Amino acid sequence: MPAPSPVPLPPASGAWREGDPPGRRRWYEHGEPLRLEAGGELPGARLAFETWGRPAPGRSNAVLVLHALTGDSHVAGPAGPGHPTAGWWDGLVGPGRALDTDRYFVVAPNVLGGCQGSTGPSSPRPDGRPWGSAFPFLTQRDQVDAEAGLADALGIDRWALVVGGSMGGMRALEWAVGRPERTGALLLLATTAAASAEQIAWAGVQTGAIRADPDWRGGDYHGTGRGPHTGLGLARRLAHVTYRSEPELQERFGRAAQGAEDPWSGGRYQVESYLDHHAATLVRRFDAGSYVTLAEAMNSHDVGRGRGGARAALGRVRARTLVAGVDSDRLYPPSQQAELAAGIPTADGVRLIGSPHGHDGFLVETQQVAALVGELLPPPAFT
């Protein structure tokens, strides 16, 4: 009989669940079933969100911050009960920071389809069973429709700024194209007008790894006590390689072995240990079903769909706009941001964030992002 593992196995899902500490979360309940772009509707949808600062009487100082694939509503603040990790943009949000919470009312929702309080595959259906494989296909436009309902509930007719990177940038762009009258300024970071063939391919390999795990059970693993951790971990390893740059990985790890391990005798190289760490961390804070749902929503992204093509759609943007890419990004290369900047009539060319960190540079280089925010945000009027 094998000895028990000294490390407790993770739960079937790392999703936030009813009964867990709420942390700083609040919730918005979408009253009517949410009509979906692909057909059908999602009943009982809700969004978890967090806020910082206070709204001006006319809500003129509201800023919407939209997270990337495995992010959540916890943009700023420490880890703690209800929040397994510290704020993912903590250096950007707070008193005296670029998104100065003494001046601005900052709102960050967990995306629809996510797993940190918003409705997603791990959430209960109206009959109480987990959605699992029955969770419907979502697009970025569905997710923005839900966010627009949140804005209505908060009394926000127009955002002073909408900002997002990567997947969050896709939704920020949908806000500015689909609801130009509600978007005062726009900051797009490391994102694109439409998912490219290569981006779709990488995401397809990742979702394929999850679906190939025997514990995926067709998406109905919630409540079984065991989730598709091997597949989700592989997906995270694959994704993380694309998020960083080759020169950074070479500089940090080279060909060095991990500690006393011998790669010629079953041991690992340092870079493999690094990827193992990120995989182990994600499976304890995320849900595999949400990963598949959100990756497929990203693959569906095409701002020009049904709008006469990307050029016509981008021409709808009226917000003051800055578009920035990361000079070492091999997943969302700066050429994609150049296309955005060329097509948006209010954009001031494309800016480059200098970083060795690849796609993740928009999360790491907070000082450079802060400077871009400062160009877009005027002093709010508390009247």
GROMACS .gro file of C-alpha atoms in nm:
model
  383
    1MET     CA    1   0.000   0.000   0.000
    2PRO     CA    2   0.155   0.336  -0.100
    3ALA     CA    3   0.244   0.582   0.170
    4PRO     CA    4   0.019   0.888   0.188
    5SER     CA    5   0.148   1.194   0.004
    6PRO     CA    6   0.304   1.455   0.236
    7VAL     CA    7   0.148   1.725   0.014
    8PRO     CA    8  -0.234   1.736   0.020
    9LEU     CA    9  -0.388   1.686  -0.322
   10PRO     CA   10  -0.559   1.996  -0.461
   11PRO     CA   11  -0.938   2.000  -0.477
   12ALA     CA   12  -1.110   1.915  -0.803
   13SER     CA   13  -1.128   2.285  -0.879
   14GLY     CA   14  -0.948   2.593  -0.752
   15ALA     CA   15  -1.261   2.802  -0.804
   16TRP     CA   16  -1.406   3.027  -0.537
   17ARG     CA   17  -1.716   2.861  -0.394
   18GLU     CA   18  -2.014   2.964  -0.185
   19GLY     CA   19  -1.909   2.952   0.178
   20ASP     CA   20  -1.551   3.056   0.104
   21PRO     CA   21  -1.441   3.390   0.253
   22PRO     CA   22  -1.565   3.669   0.024
   23GLY     CA   23  -1.262   3.888   0.078
   24ARG     CA   24  -1.318   4.226  -0.088
   25ARG     CA   25  -1.567   4.088  -0.342
   26ARG     CA   26  -1.912   4.224  -0.405
   27TRP     CA   27  -2.162   4.076  -0.648
   28TYR     CA   28  -2.381   4.198  -0.929
   29GLU     CA   29  -2.678   3.981  -1.024
   30HIS     CA   30  -2.794   4.002  -1.385
   31GLY     CA   31  -3.170   3.998  -1.343
   32GLU     CA   32  -3.279   3.872  -1.685
   33PRO     CA   33  -3.125   3.573  -1.862
   34LEU     CA   34  -2.824   3.696  -2.059
   35ARG     CA   35  -2.877   3.653  -2.433
   36LEU     CA   36  -2.566   3.505  -2.594
   37GLU     CA   37  -2.409   3.589  -2.928
   38ALA     CA   38  -2.380   3.221  -3.025
   39GLY     CA   39  -2.747   3.165  -2.945
   40GLY     CA   40  -2.939   3.075  -2.634
   41GLU     CA   41  -2.909   3.246  -2.300
   42LEU     CA   42  -2.742   3.216  -1.962
   43PRO     CA   43  -2.980   3.237  -1.665
   44GLY     CA   44  -2.875   3.355  -1.323
   45ALA     CA   45  -2.553   3.520  -1.434
   46ARG     CA   46  -2.361   3.719  -1.178
   47LEU     CA   47  -2.029   3.898  -1.165
   48ALA     CA   48  -1.794   3.927  -0.870
   49PHE     CA   49  -1.623   4.263  -0.858
   50GLU     CA   50  -1.409   4.482  -0.638
   51THR     CA   51  -1.388   4.859  -0.610
   52TRP     CA   52  -1.137   5.109  -0.476
   53GLY     CA   53  -1.188   5.477  -0.404
   54ARG     CA   54  -1.523   5.653  -0.410
   55PRO     CA   55  -1.739   5.768  -0.697
   56ALA     CA   56  -1.784   6.136  -0.772
   57PRO     CA   57  -2.148   6.250  -0.752
   58GLY     CA   58  -2.182   6.225  -1.131
   59ARG     CA   59  -1.974   5.905  -1.149
   60SER     CA   60  -1.738   6.095  -1.380
   61ASN     CA   61  -1.428   5.943  -1.216
   62ALA     CA   62  -1.502   5.573  -1.275
   63VAL     CA   63  -1.227   5.354  -1.424
   64LEU     CA   64  -1.285   4.999  -1.550
   65VAL     CA   65  -0.991   4.756  -1.519
   66LEU     CA   66  -1.023   4.429  -1.713
   67HIS     CA   67  -0.806   4.127  -1.634
   68ALA     CA   68  -0.631   3.871  -1.855
   69LEU     CA   69  -0.694   3.496  -1.885
   70THR     CA   70  -0.611   3.371  -1.535
   71GLY     CA   71  -0.663   3.703  -1.354
   72ASP     CA   72  -0.954   3.799  -1.133
   73SER     CA   73  -1.112   4.099  -0.963
   74HIS     CA   74  -0.830   4.129  -0.708
   75VAL     CA   75  -0.627   4.396  -0.886
   76ALA     CA   76  -0.482   4.546  -0.569
   77GLY     CA   77  -0.429   4.441  -0.211
   78PRO     CA   78  -0.261   4.157  -0.025
   79ALA     CA   79  -0.336   3.788  -0.041
   80GLY     CA   80  -0.561   3.671   0.238
   81PRO     CA   81  -0.889   3.497   0.313
   82GLY     CA   82  -1.081   3.476  -0.014
   83HIS     CA   83  -0.786   3.595  -0.222
   84PRO     CA   84  -0.520   3.329  -0.286
   85THR     CA   85  -0.279   3.577  -0.445
   86ALA     CA   86  -0.190   3.942  -0.399
   87GLY     CA   87  -0.326   4.201  -0.640
   88TRP     CA   88  -0.202   4.140  -0.993
   89TRP     CA   89  -0.157   4.515  -1.065
   90ASP     CA   90  -0.096   4.626  -0.709
   91GLY     CA   91   0.166   4.881  -0.814
   92LEU     CA   92  -0.085   5.063  -1.033
   93VAL     CA   93  -0.388   5.100  -0.805
   94GLY     CA   94  -0.394   5.287  -0.476
   95PRO     CA   95  -0.346   5.627  -0.315
   96GLY     CA   96  -0.090   5.831  -0.507
   97ARG     CA   97  -0.049   5.568  -0.778
   98ALA     CA   98  -0.140   5.601  -1.145
   99LEU     CA   99  -0.495   5.486  -1.073
  100ASP     CA  100  -0.510   5.710  -0.769
  101THR     CA  101  -0.790   5.586  -0.546
  102ASP     CA  102  -0.802   5.924  -0.372
  103ARG     CA  103  -0.920   6.063  -0.707
  104TYR     CA  104  -1.071   5.777  -0.906
  105PHE     CA  105  -1.333   5.511  -0.849
  106VAL     CA  106  -1.172   5.192  -0.979
  107VAL     CA  107  -1.391   4.893  -1.067
  108ALA     CA  108  -1.256   4.546  -1.154
  109PRO     CA  109  -1.494   4.259  -1.233
  110ASN     CA  110  -1.408   3.891  -1.254
  111VAL     CA  111  -1.494   3.803  -1.614
  112LEU     CA  112  -1.811   3.609  -1.692
  113GLY     CA  113  -1.702   3.246  -1.735
  114GLY     CA  114  -1.427   3.290  -1.476
  115CYS     CA  115  -1.393   3.107  -1.150
  116GLN     CA  116  -1.330   3.363  -0.878
  117GLY     CA  117  -1.689   3.451  -0.789
  118SER     CA  118  -1.844   3.512  -1.132
  119THR     CA  119  -2.070   3.261  -1.304
  120GLY     CA  120  -1.869   2.994  -1.483
  121PRO     CA  121  -1.851   2.617  -1.535
  122SER     CA  122  -1.786   2.554  -1.165
  123SER     CA  123  -2.092   2.758  -1.059
  124PRO     CA  124  -2.428   2.605  -0.973
  125ARG     CA  125  -2.703   2.599  -1.233
  126PRO     CA  126  -3.052   2.707  -1.129
  127ASP     CA  127  -3.117   2.344  -1.024
  128GLY     CA  128  -2.812   2.350  -0.796
  129ARG     CA  129  -2.588   2.118  -0.998
  130PRO     CA  130  -2.256   2.252  -1.131
  131TRP     CA  131  -2.275   2.381  -1.488
  132GLY     CA  132  -1.977   2.170  -1.601
  133SER     CA  133  -2.012   2.059  -1.962
  134ALA     CA  134  -2.350   2.232  -1.994
  135PHE     CA  135  -2.197   2.577  -1.957
  136PRO     CA  136  -2.264   2.768  -2.280
  137PHE     CA  137  -2.010   2.903  -2.528
  138LEU     CA  138  -1.924   3.267  -2.453
  139THR     CA  139  -1.772   3.543  -2.663
  140GLN     CA  140  -1.604   3.863  -2.555
  141ARG     CA  141  -1.922   4.049  -2.647
  142ASP     CA  142  -2.127   3.838  -2.406
  143GLN     CA  143  -1.878   3.917  -2.133
  144VAL     CA  144  -1.896   4.290  -2.206
  145ASP     CA  145  -2.277   4.274  -2.205
  146ALA     CA  146  -2.256   4.142  -1.849
  147GLU     CA  147  -2.006   4.415  -1.755
  148ALA     CA  148  -2.239   4.678  -1.901
  149GLY     CA  149  -2.509   4.550  -1.666
  150LEU     CA  150  -2.268   4.595  -1.376
  151ALA     CA  151  -2.197   4.952  -1.489
  152ASP     CA  152  -2.570   5.023  -1.501
  153ALA     CA  153  -2.614   4.883  -1.151
  154LEU     CA  154  -2.335   5.109  -1.024
  155GLY     CA  155  -2.490   5.412  -1.195
  156ILE     CA  156  -2.196   5.456  -1.434
  157ASP     CA  157  -2.311   5.589  -1.771
  158ARG     CA  158  -1.960   5.651  -1.903
  159TRP     CA  159  -1.619   5.529  -1.794
  160ALA     CA  160  -1.344   5.789  -1.761
  161LEU     CA  161  -1.106   5.514  -1.871
  162VAL     CA  162  -1.131   5.150  -1.976
  163VAL     CA  163  -0.800   4.965  -1.952
  164GLY     CA  164  -0.703   4.605  -2.020
  165GLY     CA  165  -0.419   4.389  -2.142
  166SER     CA  166  -0.427   4.066  -2.344
  167MET     CA  167  -0.775   3.916  -2.294
  168GLY     CA  168  -0.869   4.223  -2.092
  169GLY     CA  169  -0.763   4.436  -2.387
  170MET     CA  170  -1.000   4.242  -2.611
  171ARG     CA  171  -1.290   4.333  -2.383
  172ALA     CA  172  -1.171   4.692  -2.351
  173LEU     CA  173  -1.173   4.717  -2.730
  174GLU     CA  174  -1.525   4.570  -2.743
  175TRP     CA  175  -1.637   4.837  -2.496
  176ALA     CA  176  -1.499   5.115  -2.714
  177VAL     CA  177  -1.635   4.973  -3.042
  178GLY     CA  178  -1.972   4.845  -2.920
  179ARG     CA  179  -2.043   5.122  -2.668
  180PRO     CA  180  -1.839   5.424  -2.783
  181GLU     CA  181  -2.064   5.665  -2.594
  182ARG     CA  182  -1.974   5.493  -2.266
  183THR     CA  183  -1.595   5.491  -2.309
  184GLY     CA  184  -1.419   5.821  -2.239
  185ALA     CA  185  -1.061   5.701  -2.275
  186LEU     CA  186  -0.909   5.369  -2.376
  187LEU     CA  187  -0.579   5.199  -2.296
  188LEU     CA  188  -0.510   4.881  -2.493
  189LEU     CA  189  -0.209   4.676  -2.386
  190ALA     CA  190  -0.058   4.375  -2.566
  191THR     CA  191  -0.380   4.287  -2.744
  192THR     CA  192  -0.521   4.253  -3.093
  193ALA     CA  193  -0.818   4.330  -3.318
  194ALA     CA  194  -0.872   3.958  -3.380
  195ALA     CA  195  -0.715   3.637  -3.252
  196SER     CA  196  -0.452   3.519  -3.500
  197ALA     CA  197  -0.406   3.166  -3.633
  198GLU     CA  198  -0.101   3.118  -3.410
  199GLN     CA  199  -0.281   3.243  -3.099
  200ILE     CA  200  -0.573   3.010  -3.175
  201ALA     CA  201  -0.327   2.725  -3.227
  202TRP     CA  202  -0.152   2.778  -2.893
  203ALA     CA  203  -0.485   2.799  -2.711
  204GLY     CA  204  -0.607   2.488  -2.891
  205VAL     CA  205  -0.305   2.290  -2.773
  206GLN     CA  206  -0.373   2.404  -2.416
  207THR     CA  207  -0.743   2.319  -2.417
  208GLY     CA  208  -0.656   1.989  -2.587
  209ALA     CA  209  -0.422   1.904  -2.299
  210ILE     CA  210  -0.703   1.965  -2.051
  211ARG     CA  211  -0.958   1.762  -2.245
  212ALA     CA  212  -0.712   1.473  -2.284
  213ASP     CA  213  -0.683   1.434  -1.906
  214PRO     CA  214  -0.893   1.133  -1.796
  215ASP     CA  215  -1.012   1.334  -1.497
  216TRP     CA  216  -1.169   1.595  -1.730
  217ARG     CA  217  -1.473   1.364  -1.757
  218GLY     CA  218  -1.614   1.566  -2.047
  219GLY     CA  219  -1.613   1.876  -1.825
  220ASP     CA  220  -1.822   1.717  -1.548
  221TYR     CA  221  -1.553   1.663  -1.285
  222HIS     CA  222  -1.690   1.909  -1.028
  223GLY     CA  223  -1.793   1.724  -0.716
  224THR     CA  224  -1.591   1.412  -0.801
  225GLY     CA  225  -1.305   1.502  -0.567
  226ARG     CA  226  -1.050   1.493  -0.846
  227GLY     CA  227  -1.001   1.739  -1.130
  228PRO     CA  228  -0.794   1.741  -1.451
  229HIS     CA  229  -0.485   1.879  -1.279
  230THR     CA  230  -0.237   1.713  -1.512
  231GLY     CA  231  -0.403   1.865  -1.818
  232LEU     CA  232  -0.445   2.207  -1.659
  233GLY     CA  233  -0.083   2.200  -1.545
  234LEU     CA  234   0.035   2.117  -1.897
  235ALA     CA  235  -0.179   2.398  -2.034
  236ARG     CA  236  -0.022   2.641  -1.791
  237ARG     CA  237   0.331   2.527  -1.878
  238LEU     CA  238   0.264   2.571  -2.249
  239ALA     CA  239   0.106   2.911  -2.199
  240HIS     CA  240   0.378   3.038  -1.970
  241VAL     CA  241   0.650   2.966  -2.225
  242THR     CA  242   0.461   3.189  -2.472
  243TYR     CA  243   0.414   3.458  -2.206
  244ARG     CA  244   0.788   3.506  -2.151
  245SER     CA  245   1.072   3.577  -2.394
  246GLU     CA  246   1.345   3.339  -2.504
  247PRO     CA  247   1.629   3.576  -2.400
  248GLU     CA  248   1.480   3.607  -2.050
  249LEU     CA  249   1.449   3.231  -2.006
  250GLN     CA  250   1.804   3.182  -2.130
  251GLU     CA  251   1.942   3.455  -1.901
  252ARG     CA  252   1.757   3.328  -1.594
  253PHE     CA  253   1.799   2.953  -1.637
  254GLY     CA  254   2.023   2.857  -1.927
  255ARG     CA  255   2.097   2.486  -1.911
  256ALA     CA  256   2.139   2.470  -1.534
  257ALA     CA  257   2.002   2.175  -1.341
  258GLN     CA  258   1.754   2.223  -1.058
  259GLY     CA  259   1.959   2.202  -0.740
  260ALA     CA  260   2.116   1.859  -0.700
  261GLU     CA  261   1.885   1.701  -0.960
  262ASP     CA  262   2.050   1.530  -1.258
  263PRO     CA  263   1.852   1.573  -1.584
  264TRP     CA  264   2.035   1.267  -1.723
  265SER     CA  265   1.886   1.055  -1.443
  266GLY     CA  266   1.527   1.176  -1.432
  267GLY     CA  267   1.597   1.513  -1.273
  268ARG     CA  268   1.487   1.852  -1.399
  269TYR     CA  269   1.648   2.156  -1.550
  270GLN     CA  270   1.583   2.483  -1.367
  271VAL     CA  271   1.348   2.603  -1.639
  272GLU     CA  272   1.140   2.288  -1.597
  273SER     CA  273   1.118   2.345  -1.222
  274TYR     CA  274   1.008   2.703  -1.291
  275LEU     CA  275   0.724   2.581  -1.515
  276ASP     CA  276   0.629   2.313  -1.261
  277HIS     CA  277   0.593   2.583  -0.996
  278HIS     CA  278   0.359   2.791  -1.211
  279ALA     CA  279   0.154   2.484  -1.299
  280ALA     CA  280   0.117   2.377  -0.935
  281THR     CA  281   0.016   2.727  -0.833
  282LEU     CA  282  -0.252   2.759  -1.099
  283VAL     CA  283  -0.426   2.428  -1.030
  284ARG     CA  284  -0.485   2.541  -0.671
  285ARG     CA  285  -0.643   2.874  -0.765
  286PHE     CA  286  -0.817   2.816  -1.099
  287ASP     CA  287  -1.076   2.595  -1.262
  288ALA     CA  288  -1.002   2.388  -1.572
  289GLY     CA  289  -1.351   2.445  -1.712
  290SER     CA  290  -1.304   2.820  -1.684
  291TYR     CA  291  -0.967   2.791  -1.856
  292VAL     CA  292  -1.132   2.617  -2.153
  293THR     CA  293  -1.427   2.858  -2.160
  294LEU     CA  294  -1.209   3.169  -2.152
  295ALA     CA  295  -0.952   3.036  -2.399
  296GLU     CA  296  -1.229   2.961  -2.646
  297ALA     CA  297  -1.380   3.306  -2.592
  298MET     CA  298  -1.039   3.455  -2.672
  299ASN     CA  299  -1.019   3.244  -2.988
  300SER     CA  300  -1.358   3.383  -3.094
  301HIS     CA  301  -1.234   3.741  -3.066
  302ASP     CA  302  -1.277   3.939  -3.387
  303VAL     CA  303  -1.380   4.299  -3.338
  304GLY     CA  304  -1.485   4.320  -3.703
  305ARG     CA  305  -1.729   4.027  -3.692
  306GLY     CA  306  -2.066   4.149  -3.818
  307ARG     CA  307  -1.935   4.506  -3.837
  308GLY     CA  308  -1.792   4.515  -4.186
  309GLY     CA  309  -1.443   4.402  -4.089
  310ALA     CA  310  -1.180   4.520  -3.845
  311ARG     CA  311  -1.106   4.851  -4.016
  312ALA     CA  312  -1.472   4.957  -4.012
  313ALA     CA  313  -1.513   4.845  -3.651
  314LEU     CA  314  -1.204   5.027  -3.527
  315GLY     CA  315  -1.329   5.341  -3.698
  316ARG     CA  316  -1.620   5.349  -3.452
  317VAL     CA  317  -1.393   5.426  -3.155
  318ARG     CA  318  -1.439   5.779  -3.023
  319ALA     CA  319  -1.243   5.749  -2.699
  320ARG     CA  320  -0.903   5.911  -2.653
  321THR     CA  321  -0.685   5.605  -2.710
  322LEU     CA  322  -0.337   5.480  -2.641
  323VAL     CA  323  -0.225   5.145  -2.780
  324ALA     CA  324   0.090   4.986  -2.640
  325GLY     CA  325   0.276   4.664  -2.707
  326VAL     CA  326   0.570   4.494  -2.538
  327ASP     CA  327   0.885   4.495  -2.749
  328SER     CA  328   0.973   4.133  -2.656
  329ASP     CA  329   0.618   3.991  -2.688
  330ARG     CA  330   0.616   3.685  -2.914
  331LEU     CA  331   0.253   3.588  -2.842
  332TYR     CA  332   0.088   3.925  -2.917
  333PRO     CA  333   0.362   4.090  -3.126
  334PRO     CA  334   0.377   4.470  -3.160
  335SER     CA  335   0.266   4.443  -3.523
  336GLN     CA  336  -0.083   4.361  -3.391
  337GLN     CA  337  -0.088   4.674  -3.178
  338ALA     CA  338   0.035   4.876  -3.477
  339GLU     CA  339  -0.273   4.753  -3.668
  340LEU     CA  340  -0.496   4.872  -3.384
  341ALA     CA  341  -0.330   5.212  -3.365
  342ALA     CA  342  -0.351   5.259  -3.741
  343GLY     CA  343  -0.721   5.173  -3.747
  344ILE     CA  344  -0.842   5.370  -3.444
  345PRO     CA  345  -0.887   5.733  -3.552
  346THR     CA  346  -0.826   5.869  -3.201
  347ALA     CA  347  -0.508   5.668  -3.135
  348ASP     CA  348  -0.173   5.842  -3.111
  349GLY     CA  349   0.040   5.580  -3.285
  350VAL     CA  350   0.164   5.268  -3.111
  351ARG     CA  351   0.377   5.285  -2.797
  352LEU     CA  352   0.632   5.023  -2.698
  353ILE     CA  353   0.688   4.901  -2.345
  354GLY     CA  354   1.051   4.801  -2.311
  355SER     CA  355   1.078   4.474  -2.122
  356PRO     CA  356   1.268   4.144  -2.132
  357HIS     CA  357   0.960   3.967  -1.992
  358GLY     CA  358   0.769   3.907  -2.315
  359HIS     CA  359   0.389   3.919  -2.312
  360ASP     CA  360   0.387   3.941  -1.932
  361GLY     CA  361   0.566   4.275  -1.961
  362PHE     CA  362   0.234   4.461  -1.943
  363LEU     CA  363   0.187   4.315  -1.594
  364VAL     CA  364   0.548   4.356  -1.481
  365GLU     CA  365   0.643   4.701  -1.611
  366THR     CA  366   0.400   4.896  -1.395
  367GLN     CA  367   0.596   5.223  -1.411
  368GLN     CA  368   0.575   5.230  -1.789
  369VAL     CA  369   0.206   5.142  -1.780
  370ALA     CA  370   0.153   5.409  -1.515
  371ALA     CA  371   0.300   5.671  -1.747
  372LEU     CA  372   0.052   5.572  -2.018
  373VAL     CA  373  -0.238   5.592  -1.771
  374GLY     CA  374  -0.119   5.939  -1.673
  375GLU     CA  375  -0.146   6.058  -2.032
  376LEU     CA  376  -0.511   5.957  -2.051
  377LEU     CA  377  -0.661   6.048  -1.713
  378PRO     CA  378  -0.743   6.413  -1.644
  379PRO     CA  379  -0.806   6.528  -1.285
  380PRO     CA  380  -1.160   6.417  -1.198
  381ALA     CA  381  -1.427   6.674  -1.121
  382PHE     CA  382  -1.607   6.598  -0.793
  383THR     CA  383  -1.918   6.794  -0.878
   0.00000   0.00000   0.00000
